Coordinates of C-alpha atoms and ligand atoms in Angstrom, one line a residue:
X160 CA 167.6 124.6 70.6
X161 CA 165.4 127.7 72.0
X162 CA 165.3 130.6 69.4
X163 CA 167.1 133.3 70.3
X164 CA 165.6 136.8 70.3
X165 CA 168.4 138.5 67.8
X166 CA 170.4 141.1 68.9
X167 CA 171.6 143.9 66.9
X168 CA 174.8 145.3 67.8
X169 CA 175.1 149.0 66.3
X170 CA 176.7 151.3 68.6
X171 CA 175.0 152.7 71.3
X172 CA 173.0 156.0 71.6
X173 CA 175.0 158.8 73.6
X174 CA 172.9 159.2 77.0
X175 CA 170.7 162.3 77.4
X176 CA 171.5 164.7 80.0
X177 CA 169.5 162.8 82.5
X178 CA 171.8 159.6 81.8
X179 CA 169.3 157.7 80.1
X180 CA 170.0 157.0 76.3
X181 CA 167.6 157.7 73.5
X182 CA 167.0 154.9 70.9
X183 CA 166.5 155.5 67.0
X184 CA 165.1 153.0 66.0
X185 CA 165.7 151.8 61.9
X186 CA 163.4 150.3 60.4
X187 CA 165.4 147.3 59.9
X188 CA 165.8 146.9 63.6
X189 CA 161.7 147.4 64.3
X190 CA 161.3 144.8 61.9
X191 CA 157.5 143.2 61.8
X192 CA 157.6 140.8 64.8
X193 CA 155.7 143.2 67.0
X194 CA 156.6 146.4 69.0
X195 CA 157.2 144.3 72.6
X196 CA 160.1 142.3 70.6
X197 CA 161.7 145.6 68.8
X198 CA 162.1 146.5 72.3
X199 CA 163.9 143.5 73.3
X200 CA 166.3 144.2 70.3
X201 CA 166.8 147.7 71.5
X202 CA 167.2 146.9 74.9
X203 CA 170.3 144.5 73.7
X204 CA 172.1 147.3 72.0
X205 CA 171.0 150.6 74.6
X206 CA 171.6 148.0 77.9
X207 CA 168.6 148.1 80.6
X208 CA 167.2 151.9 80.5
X209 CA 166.4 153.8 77.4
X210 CA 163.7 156.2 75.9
X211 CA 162.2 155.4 72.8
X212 CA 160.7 158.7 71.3
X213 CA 157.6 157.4 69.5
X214 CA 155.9 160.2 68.6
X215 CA 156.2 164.0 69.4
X216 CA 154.2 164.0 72.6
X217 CA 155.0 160.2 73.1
X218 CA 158.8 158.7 74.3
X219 CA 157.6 155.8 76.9
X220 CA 161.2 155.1 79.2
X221 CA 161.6 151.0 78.9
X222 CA 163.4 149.4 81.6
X223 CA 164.1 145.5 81.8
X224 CA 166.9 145.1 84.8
X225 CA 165.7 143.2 88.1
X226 CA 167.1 146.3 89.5
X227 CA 165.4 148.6 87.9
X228 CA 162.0 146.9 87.6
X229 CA 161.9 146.1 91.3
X230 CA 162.1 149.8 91.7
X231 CA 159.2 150.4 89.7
X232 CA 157.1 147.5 90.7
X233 CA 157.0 150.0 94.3
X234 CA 153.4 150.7 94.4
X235 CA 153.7 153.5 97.0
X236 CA 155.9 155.4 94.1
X237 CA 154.3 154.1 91.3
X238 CA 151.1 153.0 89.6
X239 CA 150.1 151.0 86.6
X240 CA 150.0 153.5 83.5
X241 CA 148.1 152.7 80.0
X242 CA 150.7 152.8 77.7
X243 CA 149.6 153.7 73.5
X244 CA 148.3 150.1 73.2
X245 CA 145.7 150.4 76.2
X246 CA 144.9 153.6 76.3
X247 CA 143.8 153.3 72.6
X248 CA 141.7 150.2 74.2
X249 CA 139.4 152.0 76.1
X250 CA 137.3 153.2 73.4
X251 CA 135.7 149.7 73.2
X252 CA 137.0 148.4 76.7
X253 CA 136.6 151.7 78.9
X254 CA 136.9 151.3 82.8
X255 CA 136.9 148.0 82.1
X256 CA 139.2 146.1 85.2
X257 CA 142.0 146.0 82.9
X258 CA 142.1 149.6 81.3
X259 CA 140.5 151.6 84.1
X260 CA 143.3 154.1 86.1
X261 CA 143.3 153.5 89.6
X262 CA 141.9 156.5 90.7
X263 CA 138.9 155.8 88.8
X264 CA 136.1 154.7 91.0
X265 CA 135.1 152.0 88.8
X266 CA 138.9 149.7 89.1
X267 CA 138.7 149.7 93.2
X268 CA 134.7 148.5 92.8
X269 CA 135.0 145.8 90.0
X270 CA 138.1 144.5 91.7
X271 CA 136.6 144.2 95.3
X272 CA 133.4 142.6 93.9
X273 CA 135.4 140.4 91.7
X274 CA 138.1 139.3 93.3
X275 CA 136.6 136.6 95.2
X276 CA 135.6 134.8 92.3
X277 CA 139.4 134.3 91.9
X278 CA 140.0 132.8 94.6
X279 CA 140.1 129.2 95.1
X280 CA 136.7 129.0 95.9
X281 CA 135.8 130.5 93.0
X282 CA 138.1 128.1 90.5
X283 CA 136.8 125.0 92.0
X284 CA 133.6 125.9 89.9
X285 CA 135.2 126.3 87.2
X286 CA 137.1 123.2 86.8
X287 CA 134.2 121.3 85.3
X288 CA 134.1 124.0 82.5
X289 CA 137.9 123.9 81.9
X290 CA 137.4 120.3 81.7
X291 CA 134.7 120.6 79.2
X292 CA 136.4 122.8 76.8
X293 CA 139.5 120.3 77.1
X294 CA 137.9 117.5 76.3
X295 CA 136.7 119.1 73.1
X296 CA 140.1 119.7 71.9
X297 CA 141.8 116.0 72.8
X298 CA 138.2 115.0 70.8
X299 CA 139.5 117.3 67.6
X300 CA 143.5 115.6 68.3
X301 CA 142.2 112.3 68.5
X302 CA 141.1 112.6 65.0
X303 CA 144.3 114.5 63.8
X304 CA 146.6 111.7 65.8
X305 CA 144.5 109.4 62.7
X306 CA 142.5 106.7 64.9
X307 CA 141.2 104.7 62.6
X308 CA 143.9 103.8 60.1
X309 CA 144.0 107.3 58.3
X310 CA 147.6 108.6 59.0
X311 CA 148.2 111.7 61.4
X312 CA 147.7 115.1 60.2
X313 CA 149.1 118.2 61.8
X314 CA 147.6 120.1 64.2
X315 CA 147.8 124.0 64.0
X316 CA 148.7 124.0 67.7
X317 CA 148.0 127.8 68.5
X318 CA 144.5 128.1 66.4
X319 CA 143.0 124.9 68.3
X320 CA 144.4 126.0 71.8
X321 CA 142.7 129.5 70.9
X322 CA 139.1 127.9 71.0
X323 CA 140.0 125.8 73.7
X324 CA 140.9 128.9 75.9
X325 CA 138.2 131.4 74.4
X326 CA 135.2 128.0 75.1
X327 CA 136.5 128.1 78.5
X328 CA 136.2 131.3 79.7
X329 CA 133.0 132.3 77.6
X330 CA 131.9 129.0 79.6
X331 CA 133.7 129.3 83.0
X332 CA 132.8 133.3 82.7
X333 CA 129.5 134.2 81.4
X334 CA 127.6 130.4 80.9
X335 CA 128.1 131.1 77.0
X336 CA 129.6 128.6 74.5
X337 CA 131.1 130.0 71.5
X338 CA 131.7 127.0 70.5
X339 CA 134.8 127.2 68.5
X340 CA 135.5 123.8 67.7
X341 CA 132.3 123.1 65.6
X342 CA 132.4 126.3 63.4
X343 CA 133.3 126.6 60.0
X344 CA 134.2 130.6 60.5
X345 CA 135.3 132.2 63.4
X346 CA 132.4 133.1 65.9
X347 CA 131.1 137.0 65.0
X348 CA 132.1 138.0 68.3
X349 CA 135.8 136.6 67.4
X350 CA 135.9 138.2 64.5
X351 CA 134.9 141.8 65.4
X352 CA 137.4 141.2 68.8
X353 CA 140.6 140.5 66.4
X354 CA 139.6 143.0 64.1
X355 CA 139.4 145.9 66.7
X356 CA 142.7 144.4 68.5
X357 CA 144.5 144.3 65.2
X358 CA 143.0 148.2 64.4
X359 CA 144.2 149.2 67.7
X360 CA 147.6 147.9 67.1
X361 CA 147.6 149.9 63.8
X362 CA 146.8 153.0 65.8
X363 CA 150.0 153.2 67.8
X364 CA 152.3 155.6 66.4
X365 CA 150.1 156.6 64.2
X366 CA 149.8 160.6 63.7
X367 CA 146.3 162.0 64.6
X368 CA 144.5 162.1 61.4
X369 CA 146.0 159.6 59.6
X370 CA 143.4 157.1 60.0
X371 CA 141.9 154.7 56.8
X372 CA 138.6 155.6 56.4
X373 CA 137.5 152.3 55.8
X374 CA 139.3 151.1 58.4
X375 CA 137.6 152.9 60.5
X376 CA 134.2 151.9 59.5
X377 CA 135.2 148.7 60.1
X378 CA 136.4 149.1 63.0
X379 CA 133.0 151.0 64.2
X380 CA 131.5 148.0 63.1
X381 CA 133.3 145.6 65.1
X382 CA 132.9 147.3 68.3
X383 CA 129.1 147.8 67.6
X384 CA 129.3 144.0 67.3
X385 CA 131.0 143.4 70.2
X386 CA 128.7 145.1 72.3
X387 CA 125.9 143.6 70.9
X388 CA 127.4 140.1 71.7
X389 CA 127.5 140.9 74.9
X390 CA 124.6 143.0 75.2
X391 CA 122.7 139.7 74.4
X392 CA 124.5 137.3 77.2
X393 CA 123.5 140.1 79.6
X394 CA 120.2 139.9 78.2
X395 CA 119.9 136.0 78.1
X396 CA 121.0 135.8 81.9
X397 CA 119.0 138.7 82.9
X398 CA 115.9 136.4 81.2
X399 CA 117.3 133.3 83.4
X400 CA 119.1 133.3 86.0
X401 CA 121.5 130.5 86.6
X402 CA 121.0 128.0 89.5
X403 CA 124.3 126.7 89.8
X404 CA 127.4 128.5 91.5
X405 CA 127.5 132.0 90.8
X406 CA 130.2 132.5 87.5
X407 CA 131.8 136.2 86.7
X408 CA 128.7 137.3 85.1
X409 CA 126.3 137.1 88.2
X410 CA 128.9 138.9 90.5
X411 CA 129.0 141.5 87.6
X412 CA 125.2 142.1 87.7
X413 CA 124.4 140.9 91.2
X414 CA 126.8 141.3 93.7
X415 CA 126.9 145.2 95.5
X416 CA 130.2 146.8 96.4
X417 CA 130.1 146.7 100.5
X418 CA 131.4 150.3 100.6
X419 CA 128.3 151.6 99.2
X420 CA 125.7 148.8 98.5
X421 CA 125.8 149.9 94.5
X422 CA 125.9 147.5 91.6
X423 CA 127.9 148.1 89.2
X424 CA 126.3 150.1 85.8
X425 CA 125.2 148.5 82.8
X426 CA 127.8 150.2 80.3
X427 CA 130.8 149.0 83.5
X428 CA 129.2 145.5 82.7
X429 CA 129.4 145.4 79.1
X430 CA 132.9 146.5 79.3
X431 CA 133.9 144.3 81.9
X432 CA 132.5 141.4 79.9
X433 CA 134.3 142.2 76.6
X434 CA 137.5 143.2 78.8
X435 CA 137.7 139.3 80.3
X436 CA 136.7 137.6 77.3
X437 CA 139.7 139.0 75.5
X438 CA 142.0 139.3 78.5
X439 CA 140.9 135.8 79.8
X440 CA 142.5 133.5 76.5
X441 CA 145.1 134.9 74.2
X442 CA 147.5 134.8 76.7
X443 CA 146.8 131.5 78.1
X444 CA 146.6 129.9 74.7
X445 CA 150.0 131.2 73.8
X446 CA 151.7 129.9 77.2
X447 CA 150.0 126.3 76.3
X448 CA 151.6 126.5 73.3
X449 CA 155.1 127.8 73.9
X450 CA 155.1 125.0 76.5
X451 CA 154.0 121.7 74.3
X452 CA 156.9 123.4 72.0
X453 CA 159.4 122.8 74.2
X454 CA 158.0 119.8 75.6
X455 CA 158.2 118.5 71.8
X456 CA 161.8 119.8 71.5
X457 CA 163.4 118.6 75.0
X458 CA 162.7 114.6 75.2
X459 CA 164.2 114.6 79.0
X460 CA 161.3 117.4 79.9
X461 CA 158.6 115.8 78.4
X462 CA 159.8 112.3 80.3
X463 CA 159.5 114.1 83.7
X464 CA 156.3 115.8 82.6
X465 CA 154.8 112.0 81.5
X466 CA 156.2 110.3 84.6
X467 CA 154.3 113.0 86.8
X468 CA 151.3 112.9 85.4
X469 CA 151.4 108.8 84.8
X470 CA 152.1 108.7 87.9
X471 CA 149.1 110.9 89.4
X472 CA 146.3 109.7 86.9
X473 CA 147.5 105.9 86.4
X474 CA 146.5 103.7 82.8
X475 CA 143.1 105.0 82.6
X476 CA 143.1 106.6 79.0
X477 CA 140.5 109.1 79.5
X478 CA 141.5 110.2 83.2
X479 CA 138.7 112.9 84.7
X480 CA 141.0 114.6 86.9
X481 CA 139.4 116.4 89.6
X482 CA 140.5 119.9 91.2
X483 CA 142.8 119.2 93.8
X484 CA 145.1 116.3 91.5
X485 CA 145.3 118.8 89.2
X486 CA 146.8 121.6 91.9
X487 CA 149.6 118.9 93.0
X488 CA 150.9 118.7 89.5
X489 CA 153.6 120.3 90.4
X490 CA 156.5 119.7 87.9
X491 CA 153.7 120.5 85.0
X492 CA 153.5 123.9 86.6
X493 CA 157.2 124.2 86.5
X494 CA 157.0 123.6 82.6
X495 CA 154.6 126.5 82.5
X496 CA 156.5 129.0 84.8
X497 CA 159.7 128.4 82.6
X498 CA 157.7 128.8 79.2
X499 CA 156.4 132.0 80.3
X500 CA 160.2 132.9 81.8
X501 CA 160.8 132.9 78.3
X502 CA 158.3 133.9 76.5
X503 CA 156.1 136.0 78.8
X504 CA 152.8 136.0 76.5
X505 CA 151.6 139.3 77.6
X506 CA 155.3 141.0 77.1
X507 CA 155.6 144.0 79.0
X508 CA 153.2 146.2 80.9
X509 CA 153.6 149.7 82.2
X510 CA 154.0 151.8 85.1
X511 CA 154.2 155.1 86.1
X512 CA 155.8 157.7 88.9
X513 CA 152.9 159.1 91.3
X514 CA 155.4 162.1 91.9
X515 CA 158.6 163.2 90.2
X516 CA 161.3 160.9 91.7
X517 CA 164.3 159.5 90.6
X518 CA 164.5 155.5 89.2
X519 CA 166.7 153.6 91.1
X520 CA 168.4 156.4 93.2
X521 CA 169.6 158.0 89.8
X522 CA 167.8 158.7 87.1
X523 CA 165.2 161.4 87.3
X524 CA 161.6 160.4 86.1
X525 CA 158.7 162.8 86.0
X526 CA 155.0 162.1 87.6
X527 CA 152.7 160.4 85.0
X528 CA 155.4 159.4 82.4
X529 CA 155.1 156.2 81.0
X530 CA 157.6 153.3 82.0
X531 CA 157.2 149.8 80.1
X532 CA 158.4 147.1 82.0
X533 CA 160.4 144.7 79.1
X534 CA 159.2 141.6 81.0
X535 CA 160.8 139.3 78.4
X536 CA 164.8 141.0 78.7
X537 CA 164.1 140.8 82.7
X538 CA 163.4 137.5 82.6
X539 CA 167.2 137.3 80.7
X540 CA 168.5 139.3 83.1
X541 CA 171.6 138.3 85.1
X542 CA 169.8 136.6 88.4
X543 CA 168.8 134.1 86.0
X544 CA 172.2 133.0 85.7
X545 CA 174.5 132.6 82.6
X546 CA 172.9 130.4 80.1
X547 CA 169.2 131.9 79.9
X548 CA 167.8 130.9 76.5
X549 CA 167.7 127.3 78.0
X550 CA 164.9 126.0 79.0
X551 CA 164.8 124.5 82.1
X552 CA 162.1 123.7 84.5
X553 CA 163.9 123.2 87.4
X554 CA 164.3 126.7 87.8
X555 CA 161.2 127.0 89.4
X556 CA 162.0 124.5 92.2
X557 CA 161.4 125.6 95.5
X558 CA 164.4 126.0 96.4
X559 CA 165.9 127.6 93.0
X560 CA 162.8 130.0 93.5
X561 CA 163.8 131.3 97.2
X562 CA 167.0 132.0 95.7
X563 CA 165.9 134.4 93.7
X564 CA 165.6 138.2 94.6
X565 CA 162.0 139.5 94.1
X566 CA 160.5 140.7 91.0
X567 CA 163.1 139.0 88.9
X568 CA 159.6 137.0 87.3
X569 CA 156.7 139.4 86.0
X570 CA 154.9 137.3 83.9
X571 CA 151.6 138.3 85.5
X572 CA 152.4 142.1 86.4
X573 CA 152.9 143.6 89.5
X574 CA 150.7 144.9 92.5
X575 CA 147.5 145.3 93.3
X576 CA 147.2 145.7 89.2
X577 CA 148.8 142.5 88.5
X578 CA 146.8 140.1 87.0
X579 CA 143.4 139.0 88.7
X580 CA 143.1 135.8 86.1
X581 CA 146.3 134.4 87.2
X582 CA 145.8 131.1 88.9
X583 CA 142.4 130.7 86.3
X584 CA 144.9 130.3 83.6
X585 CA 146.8 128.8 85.6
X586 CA 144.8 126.0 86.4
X587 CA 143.4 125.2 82.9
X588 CA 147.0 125.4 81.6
X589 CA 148.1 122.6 84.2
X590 CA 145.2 120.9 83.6
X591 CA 145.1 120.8 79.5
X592 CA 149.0 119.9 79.3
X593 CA 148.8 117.6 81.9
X594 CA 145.7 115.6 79.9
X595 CA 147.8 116.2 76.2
X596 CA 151.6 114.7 77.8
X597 CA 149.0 112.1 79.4
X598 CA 147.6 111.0 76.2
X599 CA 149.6 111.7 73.2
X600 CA 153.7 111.8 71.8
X601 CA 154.2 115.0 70.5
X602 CA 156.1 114.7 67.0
X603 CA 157.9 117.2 64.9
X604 CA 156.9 116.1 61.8
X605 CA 158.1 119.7 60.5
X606 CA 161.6 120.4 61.8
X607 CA 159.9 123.6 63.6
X608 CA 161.5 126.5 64.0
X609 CA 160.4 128.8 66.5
X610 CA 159.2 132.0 65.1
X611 CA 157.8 134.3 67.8
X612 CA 155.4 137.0 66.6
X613 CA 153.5 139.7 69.0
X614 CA 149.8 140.1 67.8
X615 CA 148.4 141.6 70.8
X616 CA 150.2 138.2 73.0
X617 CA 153.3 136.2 71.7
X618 CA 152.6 133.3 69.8
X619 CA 154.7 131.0 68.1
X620 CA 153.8 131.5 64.8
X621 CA 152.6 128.7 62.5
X622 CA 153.3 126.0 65.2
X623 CA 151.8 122.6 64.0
X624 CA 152.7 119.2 65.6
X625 CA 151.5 116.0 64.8
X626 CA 150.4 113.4 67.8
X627 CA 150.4 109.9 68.6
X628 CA 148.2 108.4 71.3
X629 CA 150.4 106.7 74.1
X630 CA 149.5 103.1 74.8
X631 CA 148.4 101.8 78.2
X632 CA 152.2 99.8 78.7
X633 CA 153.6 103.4 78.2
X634 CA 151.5 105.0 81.4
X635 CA 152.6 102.1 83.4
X636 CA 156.1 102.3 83.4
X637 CA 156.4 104.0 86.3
X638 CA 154.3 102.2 88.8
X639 CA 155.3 98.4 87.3
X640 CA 159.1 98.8 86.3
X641 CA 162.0 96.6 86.5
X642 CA 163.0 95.8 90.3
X643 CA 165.1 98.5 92.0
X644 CA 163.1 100.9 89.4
X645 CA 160.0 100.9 91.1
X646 CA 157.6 103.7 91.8
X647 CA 159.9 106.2 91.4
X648 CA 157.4 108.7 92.6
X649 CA 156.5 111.9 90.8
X650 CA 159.6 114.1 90.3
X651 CA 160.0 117.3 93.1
X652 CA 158.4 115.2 95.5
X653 CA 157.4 116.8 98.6
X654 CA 156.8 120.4 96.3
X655 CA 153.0 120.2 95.8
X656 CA 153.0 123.2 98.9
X657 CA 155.3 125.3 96.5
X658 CA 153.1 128.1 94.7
X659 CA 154.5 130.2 91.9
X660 CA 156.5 133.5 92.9
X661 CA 154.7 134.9 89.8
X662 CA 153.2 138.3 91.7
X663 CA 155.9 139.4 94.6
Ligands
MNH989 MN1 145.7 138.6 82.9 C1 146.0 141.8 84.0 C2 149.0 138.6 82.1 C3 145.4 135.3 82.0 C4 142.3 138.7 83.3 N1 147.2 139.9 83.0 C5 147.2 141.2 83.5 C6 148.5 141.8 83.5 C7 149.3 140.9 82.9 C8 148.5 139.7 82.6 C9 150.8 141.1 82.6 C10 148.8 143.2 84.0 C11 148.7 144.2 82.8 C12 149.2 145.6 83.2 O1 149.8 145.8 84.2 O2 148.8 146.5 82.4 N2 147.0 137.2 82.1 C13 148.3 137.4 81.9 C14 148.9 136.1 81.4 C15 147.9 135.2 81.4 C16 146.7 135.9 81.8 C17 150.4 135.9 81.0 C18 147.9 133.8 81.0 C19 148.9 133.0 80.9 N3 144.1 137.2 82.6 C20 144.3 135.9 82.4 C21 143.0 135.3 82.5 C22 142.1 136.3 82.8 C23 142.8 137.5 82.9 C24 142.7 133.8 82.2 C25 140.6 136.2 83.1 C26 140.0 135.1 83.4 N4 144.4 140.0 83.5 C27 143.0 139.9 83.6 C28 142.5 141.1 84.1 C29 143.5 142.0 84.3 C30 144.7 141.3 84.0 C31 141.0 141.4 84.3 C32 143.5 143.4 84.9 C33 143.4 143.3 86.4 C34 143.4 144.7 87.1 O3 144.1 145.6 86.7 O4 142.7 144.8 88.1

């Protein structure tokens, strides 16, 4: 049922003298799925270690063993390292949290004045937002599902979970609705952000001087846009301050760094912005959607997922969860830890040694080198047992989790650089499937076949579905069954304590 990534089976490449083999890399086997899943192909032909020489001054090492990723995920030998893709980034993203170096001044100060508004503190305010933005995109299904007599239509499952995600943090973030749903084209800010992710992309590998000249324009153009964007939200809350609990943007502009009582600097600000708008929803629109694909695929998944949340929000057709009920979903959370097992939406990130040492007690690796982590081969690799392409959620039980040695799961990075977002998107994930398995079947009117494509974030590419609202009788199943079938309670009962091993 799962797609396989495909693996290509040429010989291997003879090792260098350091051990590690060197890939060539045909054009064939590149292909035009997206660099993160040409490594994946790669990695199934040169085994867990090889050197990919991109360029002349450019040959990132990729690695993608537990064994060999544990070792790099060893913050006292190495740091996070901006691989092409990023450092390309900082021309419209700077010092921004997640393209600043860790030496720079700017990382250690946005991520001490930020942090708390990560914590669970700071997501409780945001649940009313996440519901918000949710309840804009059951609104657009419920039409789709054909209330009303008209028959269903599809749904394009990643483009609507897209404006859900980007409403919510613009919302949750910065008090500013882009309002996705209600537009005809693509919000300006939208556009110009795509436009300069898809330019950057382009960049990679590219010699120096090769550039399009129009392409460049255009790309000037969108980053003047999105700084103007977000030169205006800066503006607007500068005007009017907001009186309910303090959201990303005030901690940006308000809150000092203890250490030395400053604020952060307007150009900091405008890059941070920009940095979390884009950072804060193409990921988590992808996970959404990797996981209602399997959930349409595997009927015994989306029966446990249905019976949990039946279970926790009864017959009531429009259920309002509120924080906590949504934080003790815990075998919806399990769906989303196994969809991002396999398709980690963000699919690698990168590392590098502090000082020349050697990898893993053998291979010798040279200070400031770049090393991408191939989060979606280790999260194939061995400790996952022998039949990995399957999707199953009970992998991230509590006890199948303990099990496990660390670092064999990376979806949100490693360290003190891992991801600061992670139990945001973690939260409006839970909560938006949880409301969607609540409400709707999910049919495959299609036949889908999964196609997996890297923009900047894997996405399963032209994904529609087609819904049907669940009746009342459906939801009650559970909680008024047949005797000796009653209240069977929500499945891992006795779990809602278990939190995701996501950062070790
Ligand atoms: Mn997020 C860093 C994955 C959702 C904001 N994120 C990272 C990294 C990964 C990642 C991997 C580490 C990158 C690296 O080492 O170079 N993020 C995800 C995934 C999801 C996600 C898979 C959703 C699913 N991220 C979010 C959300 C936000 C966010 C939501 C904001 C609300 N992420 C960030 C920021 C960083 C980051 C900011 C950089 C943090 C730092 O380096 O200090």
């Amino acid at each position: 049922m799962a797609a396989r990534i495909s693996s290509v089976t040429t010989g291997g490449a003879p090792p260098g003298p350091d051990g590690i083999p060197e890939a060539t890399v045909t054009a064939e086997e590149f292909g035009d799925d997206g660099y993160s899943l040409a490594c994946v192909r790669v990695a199934r032909r040169l085994g867990p270690i090889y050197r990919w020489r991109i360029s002349d001054d450019y040959a990132p090492l990729l690695v993608s063993s537990q064994e060999l990723v544990a070792d790099v995920c060893d913050d006292s030998r190495f740091g996070k390292d901006l691989g092409a893709g990023l450092r390309f980034a900082r021309e419209y993203i700077g010092d921004g949290l997640f393209t600043a170096y860790t030496e720079e001044e700017n990382w250690r100060r946005a991520h001490t004045i930020l942090r708390p508004a990560f914590a669970v503190d700071g997501l409780r305010g945001y649940h009313a937002f996440m519901l918000r933005a949710a309840r804009r995109l059951l609104d657009r299904w419920d039409q789709a599902a054909g209330q009303g007599g008209t028959g269903p239509t599809p749904v394009d499952v990643p483009g609507d979970l897209t404006r859900m995600t980007l409403d919510t943090i613009g919302l949750a973030g910065f008090g500013y609705d882009l309002e996705s749903f209600t537009r005809e084209e693509p919000h300006p800010f939208v556009r110009a952000m795509n436009g300069a992710l898809t330019y950057s992309r382009l960049q990679v590998g590219r010699a120096p001087g090769a550039e399009d000249p129009d392409l460049t324009g255009q790309y000037r153009a969108d980053c003047a846009t999105m700084a103007q964007t977000v030169d205006e939200v800066i503006r607007a809350r500068r005007a009017a301050p907001s009186t309910g609990p303090k959201d990303l943007l005030d901690l940006m502009l308000a809150a000092p760094y203890p250490q030395t009582g400053e604020l952060l600097d307007e150009l900091n600000v405008r890059f941070q912005v920009i940095s979390f708008l884009i950072a804060g929803h193409e990921t988590t629109s992808g996970l959404l959607s990797f996981a209602l694909y399997y959930l349409m695929k595997d009927p015994e998944t989306l029966h446990l997922a249905q019976r949990e949340v039946d279970v926790a929000f009864g017959a009531d057709p429009n259920p309002e969860p509120a924080f906590a009920e949504v934080r003790k979903l815990t075998y919806i959370r399990q769906v989303l830890q196994e969809a991002l097992r396999l398709w980690p939406t963000a699919p690698s990130f990168d590392r590098r040694p502090l000082h020349d040492t050697l990898l893993a007690g053998r291979y010798p690796v040279r200070a400031g080198e770049t090393i991408s982590v191939v989060t979606s081969m280790l999260h194939r690799d061995a400790v996952w047992g022998d039949d990995v392409e399957l999707f199953d959620a009970s992998r991230f039980g509590r006890d199948q989790m303990a099990q496990r040695p660390p670092h064999s799961y990376k979806p949100f990075g490693t360290g003190q650089r891992s991801c600061i977002g992670q139990q945001f998107a973690l939260h409006e994930a839970m909560l938006m499937l949880a409301l969607l398995v609540h409400r709707y079947r999910l049919l495959d009117h299609g036949g889908y076949s999964l196609d997996v494509r890297q923009t900047l974030t894997l996405k399963p590419a032209g994904f529609t579905m087609t819904l049907a609202r669940r009746r009342a009788a459906e939801r009650e199943r559970w909680t008024t069954g047949a005797p000796g079938q009653q209240n069977p309670g929500t499945p891992e009962q006795g779990e809602s304590a278990s939190r995701p091993d996501a950062v070790a």
